[in-house]
Amino acid sequence: MDSPNNKRNHNDSPTSSNSDLAQLGKRPKLNDCQYGEKCFRKNPQHFQEYSHPHLNDLIERFGDSKLPDNHPSKIRLSDLRAQIEIVKSLKQAKPKPKPKPKKNEPESSGASNSSSSNSVNLEEFVHPTWKLNRGKVKKKLADSKPYRLFFSAIKDSPKTHSEPLSISFQELLDSSLGTIKETLQINFIVELPWLLAQYHITGNRGTPITILHGDDPDIKKGSKLPHVTAVYVKSPIPFGHHHTKMMIIAYTDGSIRVNVLTANLEETDWENRCQGVWIGPKCKKLPPGSDTTAGDSVTKFKKNLLQYLSFYKSSKLEAWIDRVRKANFSKYRVFFTSSVPGSHIGPALETWGHLQIGKILRENPPVPFSEKTHQEWSVIAQCSSIGSLGKECNDWLCTELLSSFSRKVPSLYYPKLHVMYPSFKNVENSHDGLLGGRGLPYTNKVHKNQSWLDKRLYQWKSDSKFRSKAMPHIKTYCCVSPNHKFASWFLMTSANLSKAAFGSVTKKDGALMIRSYEAGVLFLPQYLIDSDVFPLEGSGINEENLILPLPYDLPLKKYSNNDSVWDYGIYSER
């Protein structure tokens, strides 16, 4: 724990000590930016923490001269020029000499909020969306009811910065939501310097953070951060990942809040990628002596969350599990869904993965249509990666997964299945050009073995949300009516369209084999708006029936004959 003097101060001045980040900058592993010449960032802080040898070479070669227009570059030339100017300015910046203390005045022994050689102007790093909503995020969240569903603000799409349902990571830490005591971050990729910067910028520097992560086993190597506890989680199943993306915030008043995300905790995921963020209500602490099963919601959110957290069997989570047990989740109106690695059978068969979702849909059947009309509806699977699904649709996708997504109807009346995944042109025309496909790891090598998908593919299109050029990292699954006016259920999750994420039933013993950790939230209309269906945009429904926000446009736009699915393998070919 930090000493009281090092805890965050919500009244920090814009210029504040950056010692946490300086500690991280000492890590040899972080010296070189992993993207090299393909790095397209323009955040000065990034260049303070990572070296870019190619930029130093260009500065030495061209000096103060402008790069020629025909200079070869792996990113946009305008971005490369901007990076050079940033590196130049950092090289030219000289630390101000520390003033000598006056007679009888003691020297400062610790970091302060005054200017120093180790200080940064935090206002420079305030996200434009948080700048508009600083201190008012509580109202923004109240206005988002009943869905509490947001999409990440896009750096290069200014119209998204002021949208009511746009969100930045900094807003999740806003003081209007409560004074933060401690946070639990469960994620895949964690860029620790960036994450700590967000806490620093929002006035939460020094708050204890527990991180469960699945990418870099040594994210704290070489750093002195007593308030950060990092636990590396590796799936015991080959080709599995710790892919969950969620956070639990504990406040000083004893309450907690659960947020479910689709974004990694890294800068690029919160810039020009479309992400989903569900922000849960604040859960007050139950009265002392309450029953251990008390304080759950009609959707059993608390029970399912505890089940998931307990699966880790980690001593670092004991205090968090205790907080969840003692919290009142009665206001939670969505279902918590999750996957954990293993071969699940018996009572656990329908506890995880797509079988858990199938059970929820079967037990809550507000189906407003007959079996025969059900086949006219469509399940839209929108994702940022696709796994190996088999040589034909009936191997898994159109049978096993679609069965779980179809409630109780016979296979004859399963809804249609559409897959929304960016085309090559979608990526090429994105804000970041071909580098916009960095978060879309599906390759032609896999696709050529399941070309049956071609007739089910639809392009990424989000004109209504000003996000068509922001490549999706969000994952959603939704059942939509033929006229696109209604939805019967909606799922936002970290799970991509794969057996590893949702699980597949083995022929040998009927067990559900799952490789990865995943988490999501499932929306059903009867619990959120007391209706059989969700109205969608353009439905002409009465105002009291609120429209469910989707991240994409309807109707869907099919691939043309000249379109091809985005191929992540392009990076290895260069």
Coordinates of C-alpha atoms in Angstrom, one line a residue:
M1 CA 0.0 0.0 0.0
D2 CA 1.2 3.5 -0.7
S3 CA 1.7 6.0 2.1
P4 CA -1.2 8.5 2.6
N5 CA 1.0 11.2 1.0
N6 CA 1.2 9.2 -2.2
K7 CA -2.5 8.5 -2.6
R8 CA -4.3 10.2 -5.4
N9 CA -5.7 13.7 -4.8
H10 CA -8.9 14.6 -6.8
N11 CA -7.7 18.2 -6.6
D12 CA -4.4 17.6 -8.3
S13 CA -3.3 20.5 -10.4
P14 CA -2.9 19.9 -14.2
T15 CA 0.8 19.7 -13.8
S16 CA 1.6 16.6 -11.7
S17 CA 4.4 14.2 -10.9
N18 CA 5.0 11.4 -13.4
S19 CA 7.2 9.2 -11.2
D20 CA 5.1 6.1 -11.7
L21 CA 5.5 6.3 -15.5
A22 CA 9.2 7.0 -15.1
Q23 CA 9.6 3.8 -13.1
L24 CA 8.0 1.8 -15.9
G25 CA 10.2 3.6 -18.5
K26 CA 13.2 1.9 -16.9
R27 CA 12.2 -1.6 -18.1
P28 CA 14.6 -2.8 -20.8
K29 CA 11.8 -4.8 -22.3
L30 CA 9.9 -1.6 -23.1
N31 CA 12.8 0.3 -24.8
D32 CA 11.8 -0.4 -28.4
C33 CA 8.2 0.1 -29.6
Q34 CA 7.0 -3.4 -30.7
Y35 CA 5.5 -1.9 -33.9
G36 CA 8.7 -0.4 -35.2
E37 CA 8.2 1.6 -38.4
K38 CA 4.5 0.6 -38.4
C39 CA 3.8 2.5 -35.2
F40 CA 1.3 5.2 -36.0
R41 CA 0.8 6.8 -32.5
K42 CA 1.1 10.5 -32.0
N43 CA 0.9 10.7 -28.2
P44 CA 4.0 12.4 -26.8
Q45 CA 3.8 10.1 -23.7
H46 CA 4.3 7.1 -25.9
F47 CA 7.5 8.5 -27.3
Q48 CA 8.7 9.2 -23.7
E49 CA 8.3 5.5 -22.8
Y50 CA 9.3 3.7 -26.0
S51 CA 12.2 4.3 -28.4
H52 CA 11.8 4.5 -32.2
P53 CA 15.3 4.1 -33.8
H54 CA 14.0 4.8 -37.3
L55 CA 12.7 8.2 -36.3
N56 CA 16.1 9.1 -34.8
D57 CA 17.7 8.0 -38.1
L58 CA 15.4 10.2 -40.1
I59 CA 16.1 13.2 -37.8
E60 CA 19.8 12.7 -38.2
R61 CA 19.4 12.3 -42.0
F62 CA 17.1 15.2 -42.7
G63 CA 17.7 17.5 -39.8
D64 CA 15.2 20.5 -40.0
S65 CA 14.3 19.7 -43.6
K66 CA 10.9 18.4 -44.4
L67 CA 10.5 14.8 -45.5
P68 CA 10.0 14.7 -49.2
D69 CA 6.5 13.8 -50.4
N70 CA 7.8 10.6 -52.1
H71 CA 9.5 9.3 -49.0
P72 CA 8.7 5.6 -48.5
S73 CA 6.7 5.1 -45.3
K74 CA 4.8 2.2 -43.8
I75 CA 2.3 4.7 -42.2
R76 CA 0.7 7.9 -43.5
L77 CA 3.4 10.4 -44.4
S78 CA 1.6 13.1 -42.4
D79 CA 1.7 10.8 -39.3
L80 CA 5.4 10.1 -39.8
R81 CA 6.1 13.8 -40.0
A82 CA 4.1 14.5 -36.8
Q83 CA 6.1 11.7 -35.0
I84 CA 9.4 13.3 -36.1
E85 CA 8.3 16.7 -34.7
I86 CA 7.3 15.0 -31.4
V87 CA 10.7 13.3 -31.0
K88 CA 12.5 16.5 -31.9
S89 CA 10.6 18.4 -29.3
L90 CA 11.3 15.8 -26.6
K91 CA 15.0 15.9 -27.5
Q92 CA 15.1 19.7 -27.3
A93 CA 13.2 19.8 -24.0
K94 CA 15.7 20.5 -21.2
P95 CA 14.8 20.0 -17.5
K96 CA 14.5 23.2 -15.5
P97 CA 17.2 23.4 -12.8
K98 CA 15.8 22.6 -9.4
P99 CA 15.8 25.9 -7.3
K100 CA 17.9 25.9 -4.3
P101 CA 15.9 26.0 -1.0
K102 CA 16.0 29.3 0.8
K103 CA 17.8 29.5 4.1
N104 CA 16.0 27.6 6.9
E105 CA 13.7 26.0 4.3
P106 CA 13.9 22.2 4.1
E107 CA 14.3 20.5 0.7
S108 CA 11.4 18.5 -0.5
S109 CA 11.9 14.8 0.0
G110 CA 9.1 13.6 -2.2
A111 CA 7.2 14.2 -5.4
S112 CA 5.0 17.3 -5.5
N113 CA 2.5 18.9 -7.9
S114 CA 4.9 21.7 -8.8
S115 CA 6.9 21.7 -12.1
S116 CA 9.9 19.5 -12.1
S117 CA 12.2 17.7 -14.5
N118 CA 9.8 14.7 -14.0
S119 CA 6.5 16.5 -14.5
V120 CA 3.9 16.4 -17.3
N121 CA 1.0 18.6 -18.1
L122 CA -1.9 16.1 -17.5
E123 CA -4.4 18.3 -19.4
E124 CA -2.6 17.5 -22.6
F125 CA -3.7 13.9 -22.2
V126 CA -7.3 14.4 -21.2
H127 CA -9.5 12.6 -23.7
P128 CA -11.9 15.1 -25.5
T129 CA -14.9 13.0 -24.5
W130 CA -14.0 13.1 -20.8
K131 CA -13.2 16.8 -21.2
L132 CA -16.9 17.3 -22.2
N133 CA -18.2 15.1 -19.4
R134 CA -15.7 15.5 -16.5
G135 CA -17.5 15.4 -13.3
K136 CA -20.8 14.7 -15.1
V137 CA -20.4 11.0 -16.1
K138 CA -22.9 10.0 -13.4
K139 CA -25.6 11.9 -15.3
K140 CA -24.4 10.5 -18.6
L141 CA -24.8 7.0 -17.2
A142 CA -28.3 7.8 -15.8
D143 CA -29.3 9.0 -19.3
S144 CA -28.2 5.7 -20.9
K145 CA -30.8 3.6 -19.0
P146 CA -32.1 1.0 -19.3
Y147 CA -29.3 -0.4 -21.5
R148 CA -26.2 1.3 -20.0
L149 CA -24.4 0.3 -23.2
F150 CA -21.7 2.6 -24.7
F151 CA -19.3 2.5 -27.7
S152 CA -15.8 3.8 -27.5
A153 CA -15.2 7.3 -28.8
I154 CA -13.1 7.3 -32.0
K155 CA -10.0 9.5 -32.1
D156 CA -10.3 10.4 -35.8
S157 CA -14.1 10.7 -35.8
P158 CA -14.8 14.0 -34.0
K159 CA -18.6 13.5 -34.2
T160 CA -18.3 10.5 -31.8
H161 CA -16.6 12.7 -29.2
S162 CA -19.9 14.3 -28.2
E163 CA -22.3 11.5 -28.8
P164 CA -24.4 10.6 -25.6
L165 CA -23.4 6.9 -26.0
S166 CA -19.7 7.5 -26.7
I167 CA -17.3 6.7 -23.9
S168 CA -13.6 6.9 -23.1
F169 CA -11.7 4.9 -20.6
Q170 CA -11.0 8.0 -18.5
E171 CA -14.8 8.4 -17.9
L172 CA -15.0 5.0 -16.2
L173 CA -12.8 6.5 -13.5
D174 CA -14.7 9.8 -13.2
S175 CA -15.1 11.2 -9.7
S176 CA -18.9 11.7 -10.1
L177 CA -19.3 7.9 -10.1
G178 CA -17.7 7.7 -6.7
T179 CA -14.3 8.0 -5.0
I180 CA -12.3 5.0 -6.0
K181 CA -10.7 2.9 -3.3
E182 CA -9.4 0.0 -5.4
T183 CA -10.0 -1.7 -8.8
L184 CA -9.8 -5.1 -10.3
Q185 CA -8.9 -5.3 -14.0
I186 CA -9.4 -8.6 -15.7
N187 CA -8.1 -8.5 -19.3
F188 CA -6.0 -10.0 -22.0
I189 CA -3.4 -7.4 -23.1
V190 CA -2.4 -4.8 -20.6
E191 CA -0.1 -1.9 -21.5
L192 CA 0.8 -0.9 -18.0
P193 CA 2.2 2.5 -18.6
W194 CA -0.9 3.6 -20.5
L195 CA -3.2 2.1 -17.9
L196 CA -1.4 3.9 -15.0
A197 CA -1.5 7.1 -17.0
Q198 CA -5.3 6.9 -17.2
Y199 CA -5.5 6.7 -13.4
H200 CA -3.0 9.5 -13.1
I201 CA -4.8 11.8 -15.5
T202 CA -8.2 11.2 -13.7
G203 CA -6.8 12.0 -10.3
N204 CA -6.6 8.4 -9.1
R205 CA -2.9 8.0 -9.0
G206 CA -1.7 5.5 -6.4
T207 CA -5.0 3.6 -5.9
P208 CA -4.4 -0.1 -5.5
I209 CA -5.0 -2.1 -8.8
T210 CA -5.2 -5.9 -9.1
I211 CA -4.7 -7.0 -12.7
L212 CA -5.4 -10.5 -14.1
H213 CA -3.9 -10.6 -17.6
G214 CA -3.1 -13.1 -20.2
D215 CA -0.5 -11.7 -22.6
D216 CA 2.8 -10.6 -21.0
P217 CA 3.9 -12.6 -17.9
D218 CA 6.3 -9.8 -16.9
I219 CA 4.3 -6.6 -17.2
K220 CA 5.8 -5.3 -13.9
K221 CA 9.4 -6.4 -14.5
G222 CA 11.9 -3.8 -13.4
S223 CA 9.2 -1.4 -12.0
K224 CA 8.6 -0.4 -8.4
L225 CA 4.8 -0.2 -8.1
P226 CA 3.7 -1.4 -4.7
H227 CA 0.1 -0.4 -5.4
V228 CA -0.1 -2.7 -8.5
T229 CA -0.7 -6.5 -8.1
A230 CA -0.3 -8.4 -11.4
V231 CA -1.4 -12.0 -11.9
Y232 CA -0.6 -13.7 -15.2
V233 CA -3.3 -16.2 -16.2
K234 CA -2.6 -18.8 -18.8
S235 CA -5.2 -21.2 -20.2
P236 CA -4.3 -24.8 -19.5
I237 CA -5.8 -25.8 -22.8
P238 CA -3.6 -25.4 -26.0
F239 CA -4.6 -22.4 -28.2
G240 CA -6.6 -20.9 -25.4
H241 CA -6.3 -17.4 -24.0
H242 CA -7.2 -15.4 -21.0
H243 CA -9.5 -13.2 -23.2
T244 CA -12.0 -11.8 -20.7
K245 CA -12.3 -8.0 -20.5
M246 CA -14.0 -6.6 -17.4
M247 CA -13.4 -4.5 -14.4
I248 CA -14.7 -4.2 -10.8
I249 CA -14.4 -0.9 -9.0
A250 CA -14.6 -0.6 -5.2
Y251 CA -15.5 2.8 -3.8
T252 CA -14.7 4.3 -0.5
D253 CA -18.4 4.2 0.5
G254 CA -18.3 0.4 0.5
S255 CA -20.1 0.0 -2.9
I256 CA -18.8 -1.8 -6.0
R257 CA -19.5 -1.6 -9.7
V258 CA -19.0 -4.1 -12.5
N259 CA -18.1 -3.0 -16.1
V260 CA -17.9 -5.4 -19.0
L261 CA -15.8 -4.4 -22.0
T262 CA -14.5 -5.6 -25.3
A263 CA -11.3 -3.6 -25.3
N264 CA -7.8 -4.5 -24.1
L265 CA -6.1 -2.1 -21.7
E266 CA -3.8 -0.6 -24.3
E267 CA -3.8 2.7 -26.1
T268 CA -4.5 1.5 -29.6
D269 CA -7.7 -0.3 -28.5
W270 CA -9.1 3.0 -27.3
E271 CA -8.2 5.1 -30.3
N272 CA -9.6 4.2 -33.7
R273 CA -11.3 0.8 -32.9
C274 CA -15.0 0.5 -32.2
Q275 CA -15.4 -1.1 -28.7
G276 CA -18.3 -1.9 -26.5
V277 CA -18.6 -0.9 -22.8
W278 CA -21.4 -1.9 -20.5
I279 CA -21.4 0.0 -17.2
G280 CA -23.2 -1.7 -14.3
P281 CA -25.2 0.1 -11.6
K282 CA -23.5 0.8 -8.3
C283 CA -24.0 -2.1 -5.8
K284 CA -24.4 -1.0 -2.2
K285 CA -23.0 -3.1 0.6
L286 CA -25.6 -5.5 2.1
P287 CA -26.5 -5.1 5.8
P288 CA -24.2 -7.0 8.2
G289 CA -25.4 -10.6 8.8
S290 CA -27.2 -10.9 5.5
D291 CA -27.6 -14.4 4.0
T292 CA -24.8 -15.4 1.6
T293 CA -27.3 -15.8 -1.2
A294 CA -28.9 -12.4 -0.6
G295 CA -28.6 -9.5 -2.9
D296 CA -28.9 -11.2 -6.3
S297 CA -30.9 -10.0 -9.3
V298 CA -33.6 -11.8 -11.2
T299 CA -31.0 -12.6 -13.8
K300 CA -28.7 -14.2 -11.2
F301 CA -25.9 -11.9 -12.2
K302 CA -24.2 -12.1 -8.8
K303 CA -24.3 -15.9 -8.7
N304 CA -22.8 -16.3 -12.2
L305 CA -20.1 -13.6 -11.5
L306 CA -19.1 -15.4 -8.3
Q307 CA -19.0 -18.7 -10.1
Y308 CA -16.6 -17.1 -12.7
L309 CA -14.3 -15.4 -10.2
S310 CA -14.1 -18.5 -8.0
F311 CA -12.9 -20.6 -11.0
Y312 CA -9.5 -18.8 -10.9
K313 CA -8.8 -20.2 -7.5
S314 CA -6.5 -17.3 -6.8
S315 CA -5.7 -15.9 -3.4
K316 CA -5.4 -12.4 -5.0
L317 CA -9.2 -12.5 -5.7
E318 CA -10.3 -13.6 -2.2
A319 CA -11.0 -10.0 -1.1
W320 CA -12.8 -9.2 -4.3
I321 CA -15.0 -12.3 -4.1
D322 CA -15.9 -11.3 -0.5
R323 CA -16.8 -7.8 -1.8
V324 CA -19.1 -9.3 -4.4
R325 CA -20.7 -11.7 -1.9
K326 CA -21.5 -8.7 0.4
A327 CA -22.9 -6.5 -2.4
N328 CA -26.5 -5.9 -3.4
F329 CA -26.8 -6.7 -7.2
S330 CA -30.6 -6.4 -7.3
K331 CA -30.5 -3.6 -9.8
Y332 CA -28.6 -5.7 -12.4
R333 CA -31.0 -6.5 -15.3
V334 CA -28.7 -8.3 -17.7
F335 CA -27.2 -11.8 -17.5
F336 CA -23.5 -12.3 -16.9
T337 CA -22.2 -15.0 -19.4
S338 CA -18.8 -16.5 -19.4
S339 CA -16.4 -19.2 -20.6
V340 CA -13.6 -20.9 -18.7
P341 CA -11.1 -23.5 -20.1
G342 CA -11.7 -27.1 -19.6
S343 CA -13.9 -30.1 -20.5
H344 CA -17.2 -29.4 -18.8
I345 CA -19.7 -32.2 -18.2
G346 CA -22.5 -33.2 -15.8
P347 CA -23.9 -30.3 -13.7
A348 CA -21.3 -27.9 -15.2
L349 CA -22.3 -28.7 -18.8
E350 CA -24.6 -25.7 -19.1
T351 CA -22.7 -23.5 -16.8
W352 CA -20.3 -22.0 -19.4
G353 CA -20.0 -21.1 -23.0
H354 CA -22.7 -21.3 -25.6
L355 CA -24.6 -23.9 -23.6
Q356 CA -25.0 -21.4 -20.7
I357 CA -26.4 -18.9 -23.2
G358 CA -28.7 -21.5 -24.7
K359 CA -30.0 -22.4 -21.2
I360 CA -30.8 -18.8 -20.4
L361 CA -32.6 -18.3 -23.7
R362 CA -34.6 -21.5 -23.2
E363 CA -35.6 -20.6 -19.6
N364 CA -36.7 -17.1 -20.6
P365 CA -38.7 -17.6 -23.8
P366 CA -40.6 -14.4 -24.6
V367 CA -40.7 -15.6 -28.2
P368 CA -43.4 -13.4 -29.9
F369 CA -43.6 -15.5 -33.0
S370 CA -44.3 -19.0 -34.0
E371 CA -41.7 -21.6 -34.9
K372 CA -42.4 -21.2 -38.6
T373 CA -41.9 -17.4 -38.5
H374 CA -38.8 -17.9 -36.4
Q375 CA -36.8 -19.0 -39.4
E376 CA -37.4 -15.7 -41.0
W377 CA -35.5 -13.9 -38.3
S378 CA -31.7 -13.6 -38.4
V379 CA -28.9 -14.1 -35.9
I380 CA -26.1 -11.6 -36.7
A381 CA -22.7 -12.6 -35.5
Q382 CA -20.5 -9.6 -35.5
C383 CA -16.9 -10.2 -34.4
S384 CA -13.2 -9.2 -34.7
S385 CA -11.9 -12.7 -35.4
I386 CA -13.1 -16.0 -36.7
G387 CA -11.8 -19.4 -35.7
S388 CA -11.6 -22.7 -37.6
L389 CA -15.2 -23.7 -37.8
G390 CA -15.1 -26.8 -40.0
K391 CA -15.3 -27.8 -43.6
E392 CA -19.0 -27.0 -43.7
C393 CA -21.5 -24.9 -41.7
N394 CA -23.2 -27.9 -40.2
D395 CA -19.9 -29.0 -38.5
W396 CA -20.5 -26.5 -35.6
L397 CA -21.7 -23.0 -36.5
C398 CA -25.1 -23.8 -38.1
T399 CA -25.9 -26.7 -35.8
E400 CA -24.4 -26.5 -32.3
L401 CA -23.9 -22.8 -31.9
L402 CA -27.1 -21.8 -33.7
S403 CA -29.0 -24.3 -31.7
S404 CA -28.1 -22.5 -28.5
F405 CA -29.0 -19.2 -30.1
S406 CA -32.4 -20.5 -31.2
R407 CA -34.2 -21.2 -27.9
K408 CA -36.5 -24.2 -28.1
V409 CA -37.3 -24.4 -31.8
P410 CA -36.5 -27.5 -33.9
S411 CA -33.5 -27.2 -36.3
L412 CA -36.0 -26.9 -39.2
Y413 CA -36.9 -23.5 -37.9
Y414 CA -33.6 -22.1 -36.9
P415 CA -33.1 -18.5 -37.8
K416 CA -30.8 -17.5 -40.6
L417 CA -27.2 -16.8 -39.7
H418 CA -25.2 -13.8 -40.9
V419 CA -21.6 -13.0 -40.1
M420 CA -20.4 -9.4 -40.0
Y421 CA -16.7 -9.2 -40.5
P422 CA -14.6 -6.4 -42.2
S423 CA -13.7 -6.8 -45.8
F424 CA -10.3 -5.9 -47.2
K425 CA -11.8 -2.6 -48.5
N426 CA -13.3 -1.8 -45.1
V427 CA -9.8 -2.0 -43.5
E428 CA -8.0 -0.2 -46.4
N429 CA -10.5 2.7 -46.1
S430 CA -10.3 2.8 -42.3
H431 CA -8.9 5.7 -40.3
D432 CA -5.6 3.9 -39.9
G433 CA -5.5 2.4 -43.4
L434 CA -4.1 -1.2 -43.6
L435 CA -2.8 -0.8 -40.1
G436 CA -6.4 -0.7 -39.0
G437 CA -6.5 -4.5 -39.4
R438 CA -4.1 -5.1 -36.5
G439 CA -7.0 -6.1 -34.3
L440 CA -8.6 -8.4 -36.8
P441 CA -6.5 -11.7 -36.7
Y442 CA -8.3 -13.8 -39.3
T443 CA -6.2 -15.1 -42.2
N444 CA -6.8 -16.4 -45.7
K445 CA -5.0 -19.6 -44.6
V446 CA -7.9 -20.4 -42.3
H447 CA -10.6 -18.9 -44.5
K448 CA -9.7 -21.1 -47.5
N449 CA -10.7 -24.2 -45.5
Q450 CA -14.2 -22.7 -44.8
S451 CA -15.0 -20.8 -47.9
W452 CA -18.7 -21.8 -47.3
L453 CA -18.6 -18.6 -45.1
D454 CA -18.5 -16.4 -48.1
K455 CA -22.2 -16.4 -48.8
R456 CA -22.9 -15.4 -45.2
L457 CA -20.4 -12.6 -44.9
Y458 CA -21.4 -8.9 -44.5
Q459 CA -19.3 -5.8 -44.4
W460 CA -18.6 -3.6 -41.4
K461 CA -20.8 -0.5 -41.8
S462 CA -21.7 2.0 -39.0
D463 CA -22.6 5.3 -40.7
S464 CA -25.3 6.0 -38.2
K465 CA -22.7 5.8 -35.4
F466 CA -20.0 7.6 -37.4
R467 CA -17.8 4.5 -37.0
S468 CA -17.6 2.9 -40.5
K469 CA -13.9 3.8 -40.6
A470 CA -13.3 2.6 -37.1
M471 CA -12.6 -1.1 -37.4
P472 CA -14.6 -3.2 -34.9
H473 CA -13.0 -4.9 -31.9
I474 CA -16.5 -5.1 -30.3
K475 CA -18.2 -8.6 -30.5
T476 CA -22.0 -8.8 -30.6
Y477 CA -24.6 -11.4 -31.3
C478 CA -28.2 -10.5 -31.9
C479 CA -31.4 -12.0 -33.2
V480 CA -33.2 -9.5 -35.5
S481 CA -36.6 -9.5 -37.2
P482 CA -37.0 -9.7 -41.0
N483 CA -38.0 -6.0 -41.2
H484 CA -35.1 -5.0 -39.0
K485 CA -37.4 -3.3 -36.6
F486 CA -37.0 -5.6 -33.6
A487 CA -34.5 -7.8 -31.8
S488 CA -35.4 -10.6 -29.4
W489 CA -32.0 -10.7 -27.6
F490 CA -28.6 -9.1 -27.7
L491 CA -25.2 -10.3 -26.5
M492 CA -22.0 -8.2 -26.1
T493 CA -19.0 -10.3 -25.2
S494 CA -15.3 -10.7 -25.4
A495 CA -16.0 -14.0 -27.3
N496 CA -15.2 -14.1 -31.0
L497 CA -16.8 -16.5 -33.4
S498 CA -14.8 -19.6 -32.4
K499 CA -15.1 -23.0 -30.7
A500 CA -12.2 -21.9 -28.4
A501 CA -14.4 -19.1 -27.1
F502 CA -17.9 -20.6 -27.0
G503 CA -16.9 -24.3 -26.7
S504 CA -17.8 -27.3 -28.7
V505 CA -19.5 -30.5 -27.6
T506 CA -17.2 -33.6 -27.9
K507 CA -18.6 -36.6 -29.6
K508 CA -16.8 -39.0 -27.3
D509 CA -18.4 -38.1 -24.0
G510 CA -20.7 -35.1 -24.7
A511 CA -18.6 -32.7 -22.7
L512 CA -18.3 -29.0 -23.6
M513 CA -14.6 -28.3 -24.5
I514 CA -13.7 -24.6 -24.0
R515 CA -10.1 -23.3 -24.5
S516 CA -10.4 -19.6 -23.4
Y517 CA -11.6 -17.3 -20.7
E518 CA -14.4 -15.0 -21.9
A519 CA -17.1 -12.8 -20.4
G520 CA -20.1 -10.9 -21.7
V521 CA -23.6 -9.5 -20.9
L522 CA -26.8 -10.9 -22.4
F523 CA -29.8 -8.5 -22.8
L524 CA -33.4 -9.8 -22.8
P525 CA -36.3 -7.4 -23.4
Q526 CA -38.6 -8.7 -20.6
Y527 CA -36.1 -7.7 -17.9
L528 CA -35.0 -4.4 -19.4
I529 CA -38.1 -2.8 -21.0
D530 CA -40.9 -5.2 -20.0
S531 CA -41.6 -6.2 -23.6
D532 CA -41.3 -9.3 -25.8
V533 CA -38.8 -7.5 -28.1
F534 CA -36.3 -4.7 -28.3
P535 CA -37.2 -1.9 -30.7
L536 CA -34.4 -1.0 -33.1
E537 CA -33.8 2.4 -34.8
G538 CA -36.5 3.3 -37.3
S539 CA -39.0 1.1 -35.8
G540 CA -41.6 3.8 -35.2
I541 CA -42.4 2.4 -31.7
N542 CA -43.9 4.6 -28.9
E543 CA -41.4 6.7 -27.1
E544 CA -41.7 4.8 -23.9
N545 CA -40.2 1.7 -25.6
L546 CA -36.5 2.7 -25.8
I547 CA -34.5 1.8 -28.8
L548 CA -31.7 -0.8 -28.4
P549 CA -28.4 0.8 -29.7
L550 CA -26.5 -1.4 -32.1
P551 CA -22.9 -0.7 -33.2
Y552 CA -23.7 -1.3 -36.9
D553 CA -26.2 -0.3 -39.5
L554 CA -29.3 -2.2 -40.6
P555 CA -30.0 -3.6 -43.1
L556 CA -26.6 -5.3 -43.5
K557 CA -24.4 -4.8 -46.5
K558 CA -23.3 -8.0 -48.3
Y559 CA -19.9 -8.5 -49.7
S560 CA -19.8 -7.6 -53.4
N561 CA -18.3 -10.0 -56.0
N562 CA -15.1 -8.0 -55.8
D563 CA -14.8 -8.0 -52.0
S564 CA -12.6 -10.4 -50.0
V565 CA -12.4 -11.0 -46.3
W566 CA -9.7 -9.1 -44.5
D567 CA -6.5 -11.1 -44.3
Y568 CA -4.3 -10.6 -41.2
G569 CA -1.6 -12.6 -43.0
I570 CA -0.8 -9.5 -45.0
Y571 CA 1.5 -8.3 -42.2
S572 CA 3.7 -11.5 -42.3
E573 CA 4.0 -11.1 -46.1
R574 CA 5.5 -7.7 -45.9

